XYZ file of C-alpha atoms in Angstrom:
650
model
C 158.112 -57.310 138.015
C 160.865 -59.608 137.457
C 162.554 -60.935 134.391
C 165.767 -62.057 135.538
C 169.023 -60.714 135.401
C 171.311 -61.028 131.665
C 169.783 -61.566 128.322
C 165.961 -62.104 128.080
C 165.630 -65.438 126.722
C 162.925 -66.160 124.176
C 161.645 -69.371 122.640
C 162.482 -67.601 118.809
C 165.933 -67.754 120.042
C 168.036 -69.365 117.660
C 169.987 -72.226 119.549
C 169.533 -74.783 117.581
C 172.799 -77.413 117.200
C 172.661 -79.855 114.769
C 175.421 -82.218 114.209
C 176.160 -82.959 110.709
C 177.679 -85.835 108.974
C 181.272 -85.532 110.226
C 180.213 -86.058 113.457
C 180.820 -82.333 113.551
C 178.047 -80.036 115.538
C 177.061 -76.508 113.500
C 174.713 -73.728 114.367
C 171.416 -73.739 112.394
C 170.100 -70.987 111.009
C 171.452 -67.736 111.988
C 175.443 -67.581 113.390
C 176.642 -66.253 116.232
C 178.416 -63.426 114.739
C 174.905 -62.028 113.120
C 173.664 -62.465 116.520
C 176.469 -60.475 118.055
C 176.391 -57.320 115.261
C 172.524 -57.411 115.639
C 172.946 -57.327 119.633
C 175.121 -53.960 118.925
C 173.218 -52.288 116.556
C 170.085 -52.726 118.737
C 171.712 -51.606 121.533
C 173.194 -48.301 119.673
C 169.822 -47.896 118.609
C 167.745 -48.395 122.396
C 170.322 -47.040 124.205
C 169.930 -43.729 126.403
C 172.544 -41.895 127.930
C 172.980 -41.588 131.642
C 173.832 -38.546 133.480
C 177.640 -39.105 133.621
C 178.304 -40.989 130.438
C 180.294 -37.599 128.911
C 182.599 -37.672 131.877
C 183.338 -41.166 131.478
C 183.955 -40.902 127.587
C 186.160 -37.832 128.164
C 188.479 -40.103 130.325
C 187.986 -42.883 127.516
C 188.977 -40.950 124.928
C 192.723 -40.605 126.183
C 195.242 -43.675 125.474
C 195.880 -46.061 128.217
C 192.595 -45.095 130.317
C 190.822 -47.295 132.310
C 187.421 -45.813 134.114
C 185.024 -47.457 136.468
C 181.462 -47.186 136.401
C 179.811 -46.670 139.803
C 176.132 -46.548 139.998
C 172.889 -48.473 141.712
C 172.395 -51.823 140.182
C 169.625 -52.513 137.334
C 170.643 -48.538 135.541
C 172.327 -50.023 132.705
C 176.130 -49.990 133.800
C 176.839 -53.049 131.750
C 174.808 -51.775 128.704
C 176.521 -48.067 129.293
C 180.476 -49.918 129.378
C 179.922 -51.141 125.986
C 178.534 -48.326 124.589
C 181.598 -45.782 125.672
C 183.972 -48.804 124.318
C 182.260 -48.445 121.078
C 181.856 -44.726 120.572
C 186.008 -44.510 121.446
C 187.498 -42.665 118.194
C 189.636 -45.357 117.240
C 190.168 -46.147 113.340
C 190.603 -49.820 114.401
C 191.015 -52.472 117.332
C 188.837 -54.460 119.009
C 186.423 -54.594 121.696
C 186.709 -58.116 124.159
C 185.412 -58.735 127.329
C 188.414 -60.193 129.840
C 187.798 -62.552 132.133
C 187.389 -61.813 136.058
C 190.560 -64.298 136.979
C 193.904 -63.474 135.164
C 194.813 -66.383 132.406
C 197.855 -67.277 131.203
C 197.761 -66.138 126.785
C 194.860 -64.240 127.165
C 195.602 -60.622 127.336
C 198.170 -59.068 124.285
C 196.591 -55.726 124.001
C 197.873 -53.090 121.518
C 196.901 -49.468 120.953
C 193.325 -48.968 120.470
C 192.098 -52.186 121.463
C 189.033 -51.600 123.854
C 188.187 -53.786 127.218
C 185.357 -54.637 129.687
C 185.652 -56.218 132.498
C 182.449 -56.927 134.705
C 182.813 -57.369 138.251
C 179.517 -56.489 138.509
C 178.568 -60.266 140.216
C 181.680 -61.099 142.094
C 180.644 -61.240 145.959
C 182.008 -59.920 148.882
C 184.302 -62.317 149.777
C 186.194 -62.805 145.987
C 186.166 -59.112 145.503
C 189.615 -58.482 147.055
C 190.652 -61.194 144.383
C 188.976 -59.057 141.674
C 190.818 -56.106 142.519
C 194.263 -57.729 142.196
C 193.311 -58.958 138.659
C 191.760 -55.181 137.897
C 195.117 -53.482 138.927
C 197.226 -55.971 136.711
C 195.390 -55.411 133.973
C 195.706 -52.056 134.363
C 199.109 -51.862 134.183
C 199.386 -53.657 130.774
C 196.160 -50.740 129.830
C 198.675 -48.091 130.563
C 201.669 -49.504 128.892
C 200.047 -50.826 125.531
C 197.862 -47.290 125.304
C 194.583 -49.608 125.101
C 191.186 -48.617 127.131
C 189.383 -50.402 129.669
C 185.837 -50.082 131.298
C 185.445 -52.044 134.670
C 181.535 -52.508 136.017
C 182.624 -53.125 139.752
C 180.026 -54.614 142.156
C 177.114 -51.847 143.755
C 177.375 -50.928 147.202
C 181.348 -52.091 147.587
C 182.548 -49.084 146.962
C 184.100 -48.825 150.741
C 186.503 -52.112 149.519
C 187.846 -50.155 146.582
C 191.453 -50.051 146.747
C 192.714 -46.373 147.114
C 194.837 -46.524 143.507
C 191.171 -47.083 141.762
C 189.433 -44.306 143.494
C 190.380 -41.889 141.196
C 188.826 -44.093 137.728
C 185.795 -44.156 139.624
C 182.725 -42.115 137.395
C 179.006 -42.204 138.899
C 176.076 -42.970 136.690
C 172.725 -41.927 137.040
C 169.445 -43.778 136.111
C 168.175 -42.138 133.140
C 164.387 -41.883 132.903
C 162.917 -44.980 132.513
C 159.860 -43.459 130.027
C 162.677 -42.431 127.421
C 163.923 -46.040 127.693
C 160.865 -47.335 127.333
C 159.280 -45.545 124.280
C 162.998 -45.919 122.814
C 162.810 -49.599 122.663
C 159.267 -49.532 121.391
C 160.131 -47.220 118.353
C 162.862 -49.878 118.293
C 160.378 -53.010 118.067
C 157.852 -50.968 115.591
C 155.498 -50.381 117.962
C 153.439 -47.195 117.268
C 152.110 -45.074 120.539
C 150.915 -41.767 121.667
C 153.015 -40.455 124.599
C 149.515 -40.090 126.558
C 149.029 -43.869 126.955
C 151.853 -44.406 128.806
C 150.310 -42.014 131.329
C 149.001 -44.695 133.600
C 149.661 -45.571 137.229
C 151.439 -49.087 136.102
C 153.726 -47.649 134.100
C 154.647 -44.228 136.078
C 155.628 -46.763 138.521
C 157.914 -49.208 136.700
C 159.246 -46.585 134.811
C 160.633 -45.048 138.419
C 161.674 -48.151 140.579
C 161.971 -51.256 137.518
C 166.008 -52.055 136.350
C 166.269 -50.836 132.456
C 166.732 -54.454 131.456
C 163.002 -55.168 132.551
C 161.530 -51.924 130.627
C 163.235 -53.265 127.823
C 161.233 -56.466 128.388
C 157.959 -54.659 129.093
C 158.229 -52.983 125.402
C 159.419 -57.354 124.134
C 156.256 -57.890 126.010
C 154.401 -55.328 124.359
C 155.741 -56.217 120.746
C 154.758 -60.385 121.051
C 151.214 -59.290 122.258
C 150.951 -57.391 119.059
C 152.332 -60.052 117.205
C 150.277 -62.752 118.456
C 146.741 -61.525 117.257
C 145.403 -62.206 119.956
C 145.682 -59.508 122.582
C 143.375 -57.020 120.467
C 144.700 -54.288 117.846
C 145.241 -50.954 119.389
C 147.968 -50.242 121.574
C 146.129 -50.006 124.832
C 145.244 -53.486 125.009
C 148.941 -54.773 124.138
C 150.009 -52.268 126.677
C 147.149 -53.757 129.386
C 148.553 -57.509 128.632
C 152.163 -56.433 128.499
C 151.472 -54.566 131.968
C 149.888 -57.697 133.147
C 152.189 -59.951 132.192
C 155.056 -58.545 133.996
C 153.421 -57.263 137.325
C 150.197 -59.495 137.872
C 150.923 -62.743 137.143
C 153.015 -63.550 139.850
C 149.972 -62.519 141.944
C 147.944 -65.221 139.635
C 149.967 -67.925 139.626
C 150.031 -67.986 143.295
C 146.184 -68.051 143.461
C 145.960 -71.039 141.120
C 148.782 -72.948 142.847
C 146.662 -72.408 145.977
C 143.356 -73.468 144.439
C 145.580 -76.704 143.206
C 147.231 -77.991 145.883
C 147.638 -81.850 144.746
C 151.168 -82.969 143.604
C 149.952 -84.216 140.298
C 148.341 -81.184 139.164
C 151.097 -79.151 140.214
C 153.751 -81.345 138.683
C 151.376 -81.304 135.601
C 151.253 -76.961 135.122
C 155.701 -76.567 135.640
C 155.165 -79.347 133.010
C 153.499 -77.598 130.375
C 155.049 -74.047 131.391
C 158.678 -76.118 130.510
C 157.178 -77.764 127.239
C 154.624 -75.247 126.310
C 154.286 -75.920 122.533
C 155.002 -79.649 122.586
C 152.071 -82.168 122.126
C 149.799 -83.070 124.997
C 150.882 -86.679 124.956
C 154.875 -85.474 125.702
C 153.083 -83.322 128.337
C 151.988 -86.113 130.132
C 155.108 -88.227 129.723
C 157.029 -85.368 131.188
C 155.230 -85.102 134.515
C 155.165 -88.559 135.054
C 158.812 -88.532 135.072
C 159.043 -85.441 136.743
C 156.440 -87.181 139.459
C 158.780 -90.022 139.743
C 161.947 -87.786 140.329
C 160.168 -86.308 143.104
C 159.424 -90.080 144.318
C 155.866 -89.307 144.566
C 153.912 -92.357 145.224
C 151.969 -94.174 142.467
C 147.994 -93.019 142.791
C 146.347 -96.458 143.437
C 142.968 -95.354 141.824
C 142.719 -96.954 138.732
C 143.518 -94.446 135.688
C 140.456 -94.749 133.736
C 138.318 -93.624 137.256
C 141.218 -90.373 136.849
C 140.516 -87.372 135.395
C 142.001 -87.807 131.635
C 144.354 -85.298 130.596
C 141.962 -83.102 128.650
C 140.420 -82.386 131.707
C 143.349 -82.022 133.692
C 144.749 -79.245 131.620
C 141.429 -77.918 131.280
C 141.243 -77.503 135.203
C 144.759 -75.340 135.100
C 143.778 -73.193 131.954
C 145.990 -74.681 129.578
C 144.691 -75.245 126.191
C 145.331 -78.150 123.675
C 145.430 -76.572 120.531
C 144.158 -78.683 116.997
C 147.125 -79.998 116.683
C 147.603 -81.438 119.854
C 150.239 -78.859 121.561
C 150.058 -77.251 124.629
C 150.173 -73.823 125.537
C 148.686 -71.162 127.760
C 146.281 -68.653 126.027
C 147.588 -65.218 128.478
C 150.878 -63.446 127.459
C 153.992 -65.184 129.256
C 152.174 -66.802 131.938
C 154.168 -69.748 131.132
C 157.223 -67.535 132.180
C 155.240 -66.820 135.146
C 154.315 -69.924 135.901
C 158.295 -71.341 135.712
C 159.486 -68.419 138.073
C 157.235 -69.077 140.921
C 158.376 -72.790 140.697
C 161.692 -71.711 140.479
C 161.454 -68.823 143.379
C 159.318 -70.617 145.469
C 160.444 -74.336 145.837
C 164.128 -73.414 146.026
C 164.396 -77.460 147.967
C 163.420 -78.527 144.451
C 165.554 -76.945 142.186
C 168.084 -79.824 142.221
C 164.941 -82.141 141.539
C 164.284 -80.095 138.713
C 167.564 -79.833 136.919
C 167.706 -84.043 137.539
C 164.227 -84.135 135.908
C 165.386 -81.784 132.656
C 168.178 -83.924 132.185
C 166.110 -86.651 131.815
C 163.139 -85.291 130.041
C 165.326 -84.320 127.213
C 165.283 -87.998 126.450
C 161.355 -88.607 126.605
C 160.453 -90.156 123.485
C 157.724 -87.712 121.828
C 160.092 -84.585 121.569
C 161.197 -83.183 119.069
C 164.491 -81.038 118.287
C 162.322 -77.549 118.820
C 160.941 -79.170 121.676
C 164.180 -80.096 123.537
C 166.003 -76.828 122.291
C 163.368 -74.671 124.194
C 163.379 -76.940 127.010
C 166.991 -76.419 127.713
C 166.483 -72.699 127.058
C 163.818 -71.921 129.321
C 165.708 -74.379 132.376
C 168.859 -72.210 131.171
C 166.929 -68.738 131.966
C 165.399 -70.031 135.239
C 169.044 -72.005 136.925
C 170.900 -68.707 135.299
C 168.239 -65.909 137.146
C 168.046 -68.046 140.117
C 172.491 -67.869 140.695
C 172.784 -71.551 139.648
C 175.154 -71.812 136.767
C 176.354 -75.314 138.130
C 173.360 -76.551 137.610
C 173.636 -76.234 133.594
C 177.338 -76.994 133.921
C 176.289 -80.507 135.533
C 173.799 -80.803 132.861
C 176.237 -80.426 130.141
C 178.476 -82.890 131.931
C 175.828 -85.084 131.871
C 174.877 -85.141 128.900
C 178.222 -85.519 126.978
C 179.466 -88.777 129.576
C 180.276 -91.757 127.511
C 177.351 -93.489 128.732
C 175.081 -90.576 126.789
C 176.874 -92.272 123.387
C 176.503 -88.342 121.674
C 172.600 -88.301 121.602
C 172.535 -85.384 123.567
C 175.648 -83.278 122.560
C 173.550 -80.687 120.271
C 171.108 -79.937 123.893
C 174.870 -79.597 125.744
C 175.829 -77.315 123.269
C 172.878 -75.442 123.036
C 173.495 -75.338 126.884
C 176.566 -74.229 126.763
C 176.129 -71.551 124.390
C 173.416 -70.494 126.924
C 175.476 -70.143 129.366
C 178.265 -68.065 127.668
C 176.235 -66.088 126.420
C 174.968 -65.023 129.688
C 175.706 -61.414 130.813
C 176.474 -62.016 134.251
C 177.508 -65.366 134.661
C 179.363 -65.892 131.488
C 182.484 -65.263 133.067
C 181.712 -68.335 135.199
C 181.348 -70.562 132.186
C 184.212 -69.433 130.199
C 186.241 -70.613 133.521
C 184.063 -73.521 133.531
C 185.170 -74.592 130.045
C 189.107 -73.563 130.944
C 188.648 -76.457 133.460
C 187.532 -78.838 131.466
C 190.129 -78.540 128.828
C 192.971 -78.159 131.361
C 191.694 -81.351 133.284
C 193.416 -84.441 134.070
C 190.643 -85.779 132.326
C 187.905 -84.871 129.795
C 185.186 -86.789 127.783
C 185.270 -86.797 124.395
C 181.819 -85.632 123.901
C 182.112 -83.194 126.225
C 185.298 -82.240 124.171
C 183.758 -82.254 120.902
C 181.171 -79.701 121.986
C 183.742 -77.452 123.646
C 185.437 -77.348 120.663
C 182.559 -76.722 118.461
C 181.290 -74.210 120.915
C 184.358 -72.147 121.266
C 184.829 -72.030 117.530
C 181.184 -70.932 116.602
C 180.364 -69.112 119.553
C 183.410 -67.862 122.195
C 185.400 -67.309 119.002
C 183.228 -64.507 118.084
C 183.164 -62.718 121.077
C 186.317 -63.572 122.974
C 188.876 -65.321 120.275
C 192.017 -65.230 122.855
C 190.028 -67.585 125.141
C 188.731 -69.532 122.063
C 192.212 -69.751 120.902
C 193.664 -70.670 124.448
C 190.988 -73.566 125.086
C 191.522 -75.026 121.528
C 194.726 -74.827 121.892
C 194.468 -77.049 125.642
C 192.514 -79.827 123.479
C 194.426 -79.711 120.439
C 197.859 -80.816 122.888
C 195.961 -83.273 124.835
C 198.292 -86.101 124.896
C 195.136 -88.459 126.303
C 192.783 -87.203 124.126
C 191.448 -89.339 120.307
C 192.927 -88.649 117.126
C 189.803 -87.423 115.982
C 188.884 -85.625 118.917
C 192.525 -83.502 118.873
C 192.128 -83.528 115.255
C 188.918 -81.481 115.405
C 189.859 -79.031 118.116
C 193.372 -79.054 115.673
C 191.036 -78.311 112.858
C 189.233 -75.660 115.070
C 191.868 -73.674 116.050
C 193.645 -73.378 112.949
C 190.661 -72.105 111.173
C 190.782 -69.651 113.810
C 194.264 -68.157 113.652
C 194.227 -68.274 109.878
C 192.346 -65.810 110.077
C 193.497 -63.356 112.498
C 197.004 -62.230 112.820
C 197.431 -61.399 116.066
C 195.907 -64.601 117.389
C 198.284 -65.971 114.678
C 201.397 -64.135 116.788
C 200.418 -65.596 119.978
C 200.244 -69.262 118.786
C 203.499 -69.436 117.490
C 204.840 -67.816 120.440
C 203.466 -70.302 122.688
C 203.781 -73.191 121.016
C 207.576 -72.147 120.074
C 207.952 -72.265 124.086
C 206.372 -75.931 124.034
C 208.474 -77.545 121.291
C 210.827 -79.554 123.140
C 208.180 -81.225 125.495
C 205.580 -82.220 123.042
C 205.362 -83.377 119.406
C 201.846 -82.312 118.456
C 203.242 -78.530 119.477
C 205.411 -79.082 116.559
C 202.872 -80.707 114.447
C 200.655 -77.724 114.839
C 203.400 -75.569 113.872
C 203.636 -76.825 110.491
C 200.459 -76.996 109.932
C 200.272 -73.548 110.730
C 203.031 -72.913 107.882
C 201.019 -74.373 105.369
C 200.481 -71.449 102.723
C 197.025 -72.447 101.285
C 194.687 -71.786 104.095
C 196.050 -68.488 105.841
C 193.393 -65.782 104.872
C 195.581 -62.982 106.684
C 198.869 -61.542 105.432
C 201.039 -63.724 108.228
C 203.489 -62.299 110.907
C 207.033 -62.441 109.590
C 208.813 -62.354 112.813
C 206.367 -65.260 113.754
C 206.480 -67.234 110.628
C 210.511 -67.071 111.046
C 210.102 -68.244 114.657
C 207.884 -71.050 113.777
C 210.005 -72.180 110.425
C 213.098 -72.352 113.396
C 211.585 -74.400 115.928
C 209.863 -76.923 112.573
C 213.316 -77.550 111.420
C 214.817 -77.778 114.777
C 211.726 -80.373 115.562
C 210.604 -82.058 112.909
C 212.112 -84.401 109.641
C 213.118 -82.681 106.836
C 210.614 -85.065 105.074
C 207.541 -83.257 106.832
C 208.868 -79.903 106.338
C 209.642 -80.119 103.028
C 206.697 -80.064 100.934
C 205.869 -77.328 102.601
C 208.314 -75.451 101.449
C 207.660 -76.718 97.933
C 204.433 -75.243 98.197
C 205.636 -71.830 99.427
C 208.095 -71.717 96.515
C 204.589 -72.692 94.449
C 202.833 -69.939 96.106
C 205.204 -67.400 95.182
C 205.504 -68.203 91.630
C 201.597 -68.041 91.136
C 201.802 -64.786 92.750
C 199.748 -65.701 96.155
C 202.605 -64.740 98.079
C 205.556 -62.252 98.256
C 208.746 -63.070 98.519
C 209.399 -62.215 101.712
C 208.592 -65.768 102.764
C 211.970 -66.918 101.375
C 213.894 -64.370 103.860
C 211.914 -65.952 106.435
C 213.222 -69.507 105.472
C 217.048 -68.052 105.238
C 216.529 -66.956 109.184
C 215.038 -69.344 110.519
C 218.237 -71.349 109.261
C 220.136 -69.654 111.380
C 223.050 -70.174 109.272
C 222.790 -73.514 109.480
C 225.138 -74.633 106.444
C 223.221 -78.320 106.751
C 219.782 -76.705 106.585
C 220.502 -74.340 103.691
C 222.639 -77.102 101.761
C 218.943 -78.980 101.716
C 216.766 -75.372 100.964
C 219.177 -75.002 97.725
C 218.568 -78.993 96.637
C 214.826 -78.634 97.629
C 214.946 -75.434 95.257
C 216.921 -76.427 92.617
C 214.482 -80.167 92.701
C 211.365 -78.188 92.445
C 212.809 -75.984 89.600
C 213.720 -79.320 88.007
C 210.324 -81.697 88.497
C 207.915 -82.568 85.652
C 204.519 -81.608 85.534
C 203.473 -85.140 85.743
C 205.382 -85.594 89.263
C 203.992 -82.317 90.521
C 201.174 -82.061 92.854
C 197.798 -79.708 91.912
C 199.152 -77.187 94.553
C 202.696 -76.892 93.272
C 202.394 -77.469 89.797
C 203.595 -74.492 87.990
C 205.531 -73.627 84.914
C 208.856 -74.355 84.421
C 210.034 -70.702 83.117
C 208.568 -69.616 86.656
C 209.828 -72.108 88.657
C 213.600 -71.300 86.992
C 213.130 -67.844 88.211
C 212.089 -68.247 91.766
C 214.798 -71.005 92.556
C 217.013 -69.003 90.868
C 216.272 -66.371 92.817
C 216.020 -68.275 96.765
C 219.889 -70.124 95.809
C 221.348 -66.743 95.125
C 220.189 -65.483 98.485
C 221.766 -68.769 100.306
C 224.958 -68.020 98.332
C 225.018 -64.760 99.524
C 224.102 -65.967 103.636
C 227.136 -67.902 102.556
C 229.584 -65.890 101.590
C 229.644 -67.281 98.157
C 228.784 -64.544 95.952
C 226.863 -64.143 92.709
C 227.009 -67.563 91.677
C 224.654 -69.390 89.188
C 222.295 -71.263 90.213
C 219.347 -72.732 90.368
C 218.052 -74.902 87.342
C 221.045 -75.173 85.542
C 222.761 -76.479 89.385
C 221.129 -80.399 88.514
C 224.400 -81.533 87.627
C 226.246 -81.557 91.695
C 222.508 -81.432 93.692
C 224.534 -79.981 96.629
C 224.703 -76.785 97.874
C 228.043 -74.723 98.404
């Protein structure tokens, strides 16, 4: 039985990218975050604790601990990590994954905030690397009183540096009928505990990983699902059974009954497109045939068996409608893993031929987005993340003109969302954006992907790969623009990702005007959705004025003074201002005549955001000159309205 290492894909899955009218791609149907809280919930609900967990959450539970899970691979380590992150009695924080190679703006923890870090993939040779990262983020774990769980690689325990040794806790396999029969209560599937008493199962539930028990009881749920697999549990448990430990044994029998290049080429076909129609089908594997430069059959095609026939011959069935599918649970899956397994010469032929297929003529959106997702699960099991990376690439080159950007993103997302080699395509995308060079396509969909997708699950990367495209000096207007766009919806929102913009982009000023540009726009009052960082805002008000003409900045201090008088903002925004002077007399002269011109303007040459009554208006400029009198030594002088007659400032 094998399923492949990371999340079980499904063709259910929803990664479907659509790109709307603003050129813009967006998730259909359910978002990312849904998908993420669901993901949790189910895996509170399936999860069973190993033999060792307790230890491991005692550790957890003090400040500034970091612990190591040790343990054979396929027991759940990764599963187990974020499940003793989650269960930490915290009242707040957040729980992130870090990435395996230390980046610069990517790691602010604070108390209670909650880590993993999986090293669970990293090979021999990079693992010394690893370490070096592990033990500097440990030392920011102890000082900022945060937690961390670290999956290191199985069986390199005798390369773990002597400081670790002591974080190391050892996990048991728990017993793999309790996993099972929890994830079928979890699916709805109704059982006696005497029919799992069979040979098949005893078996698998000693030797299989959890991840593939927990795809035996999927298995077990779409047989009942499909109606037709029987009604009682015993026969979904047969077909499940089958599915995952025969078929490999069957689709080797059939490949060796077919041994002709067309009739191979034509079963990976339909196991890749299984549910398009027959006629795409056959489009497919001609193209497929003519990546593998197979030579033309000179028989003439009507003295060929037609293609009713042909997929009779390999057990695939056309339904009414015309589509293609196989009547036996997952054999398609089957089918695409002994391709995959067995002609490892022909993978690179195979990733060419997807990223060509995708353009056949005949397929539809559905049909493309589970093309990509099946290639994704079979290049991802089979250690070949490049080989969707070169896809993406691919399909997002200028040449592509943006027909294929929702398949790259759907890619993408793919990819990320991948449990072990995830890692390798959030460093994929830090490449691209840090490039000398970068498409705009391919930008677009990094942007789009990072805001709907990374975002969600890792916002510090998000924010630091936005924040790469927003600067690009070589990149469009609207391509900036939209990563712009991106990343300020994104710190709007959150304060601490808020913080560590400004902080960086206060160190940028001086080399780069759109660092300034963002600045302001991060100022702007009407958007922010989180109570903003004083000490941040001040920062960020300094470098504006310092960067920027009084003529940009400006309105946006109209519309502060706006937002206070409505009562959307305290007034703390105006001590903000006063600092970030500096005691600049030249700045505050113009903060008194900006006042003291709001207080004065008519409704009819006041914007909708800043148009607010005059009594109210009177009292907050009243209020903001009387504190730059006082920064000035001046004392309790009136101001404000009644100042129209001099329009200067002490």
């Amino acid at each position: 039985m094998n399923s492949g290492s990371g999340h079980q894909y499904n063709t259910n899955n929803n990664v479907t990218w659509v790109i709307g009218a603003n050129e813009h791609l967006f998730r259909a149907g359910i978002t990312k975050r849904q998908i993420v809280r669901e993901h949790r919930n189910r895996l509170a609900r399936c999860f069973v604790h190993p033999r060792g967990y307790r230890q491991a959450a005692d550790r957890l539970a003090r400040p500034g601990a970091m612990v190591l899970l040790d343990g054979a691979p396929g027991i759940g380590r990764r599963a187990a990590a974020t499940m003793l992150l989650e269960e930490v009695p915290v009242s707040r924080g957040r729980v992130e994954e870090l990435p395996l190679t230390w980046e610069e703006g990517t790691f602010d923890a604070s108390p209670d905030d909650r880590y993993l870090l999986d090293l669970s993939s990293v090979t021999d040779a990079d693992y010394p690397a690893a370490q070096r990262t592990l033990i500097r983020y440990r030392s920011h774990i102890e000082q900022s009183g945060s937690r961390m769980v670290a999956v290191p690689p199985a069986g390199l325990g005798w390369m773990l540096d002597a400081d670790l040794s002591p974080l190391v806790v050892s996990l048991e396999r728990p017993r793999g009928q309790t996993v099972f029969s929890r994830h079928l209560r979890v699916q709805g599937v109704r059982f006696e505990p005497e029919e799992l008493n069979t040979d098949e199962l005893a078996h698998l539930f000693a030797v299989a990983p959890l991840r593939e028990l927990e795809h035996l009881a999927q298995l077990v749920a779409q047989a009942r699902d499909s109606n037709s697999h029987g009604t009682t549990f015993v026969s979904w448990r047969d077909e499940a059974v089958a599915a995952a430990t025969n078929w490999s044994d069957e689709v080797s029998r059939q490949l060796r009954q077919h041994r002709t290049v067309p009739e191979r080429a034509l079963l990976l076909t339909a196991a890749m497109t299984s549910g398009a129609t027959a006629e795409s089908v056959q489009r497919a594997t001609h193209l497929l045939l003519e990546v593998l430069q197979y030579p033309q059959d000179d028989m003439p095609r009507l003295a060929q068996a037609d293609l009713g026939e042909q997929l009779e011959g390999l057990s695939v069935v056309r339904e009414d409608d015309g589509r293609v599918r196989f009547p036996r649970l997952a054999y398609d899956n089957a089918v695409r893993r002994h391709f995959w397994e067995n002609f490892p010469d022909l993978r690179p032929a195979f990733r060419d031929w997807v990223g060509r297929c995708v353009e056949l003529p005949g397929l539809r959106a559905g049909d493309r987005v589970r093309l990509v997702l099946r290639f994704a699960e079979e290049a991802l099991s089979a250690g070949r993340p490049d080989d969707l990376c070169e896809l993406i690439e691919k399909w997002t080159r200028p040449s592509a003109v943006g027909r294929l950007r929702a398949e790259a993103a759907a890619a993408l997302e793919l990819g990320l969302s991948h449990d072990q080699h995830g890692s390798r395509f959030r460093s994929r995308v830090y490449g691209w954006v840090t490039a000398t060079r970068i498409a705009p396509d391919l930008a677009r969909v990094v942007t789009d992907v990072c805001q709907q997708v990374m975002a969600v699950t890792h916002p510090e990367q998000a924010m630091v790969r936005l924040r790469h495209l927003a600067l690009r000096q070589d990149s469009s207007e609207s391509t900036a623009g939209a990563a712009r766009a991106a990343l300020l919806e994104l710190v709007r929102s959150n304060g601490r990702l808020y913080s560590r913009l400004v902080q960086r982009l206060v160190q940028q000023r001086r080399s780069t005007g759109p660092a300034a540009d963002l600045l302001l726009a991060m100022l702007e009052p009407g958007d922010l959705r989180v109570t903003p960082p004083w000490p941040e805002v001040t920062l960020a008000w300094r470098a504006v004025m310092l960067t920027k003409p009084r003529t940009a900045w400006t309105p946006v201090v109209r519309r502060w003074l706006a937002a206070i008088a409505r009562q959307r903002a305290g007034e703390r925004v105006l001590s903000a201002l006063l600092l970030a002077t500096s005691g600049d007399r030249a700045l505050l002269n113009h903060l008194y005549v900006t006042s003291c011109d709001w207080a004065d303007l008519s409704p009819d040459d006041m914007s909708a955001e800043t148009r607010v009554g005059r009594v109210e208006r009177a009292r907050i400029a009243d209020r903001f000159c009387r504190d730059i009198d006082l920064l000035q030594g001046v004392g309790e002088v009136p101001s404000g309205s009644g100042t129209q007659g001099t329009r200067e400032g002490p």
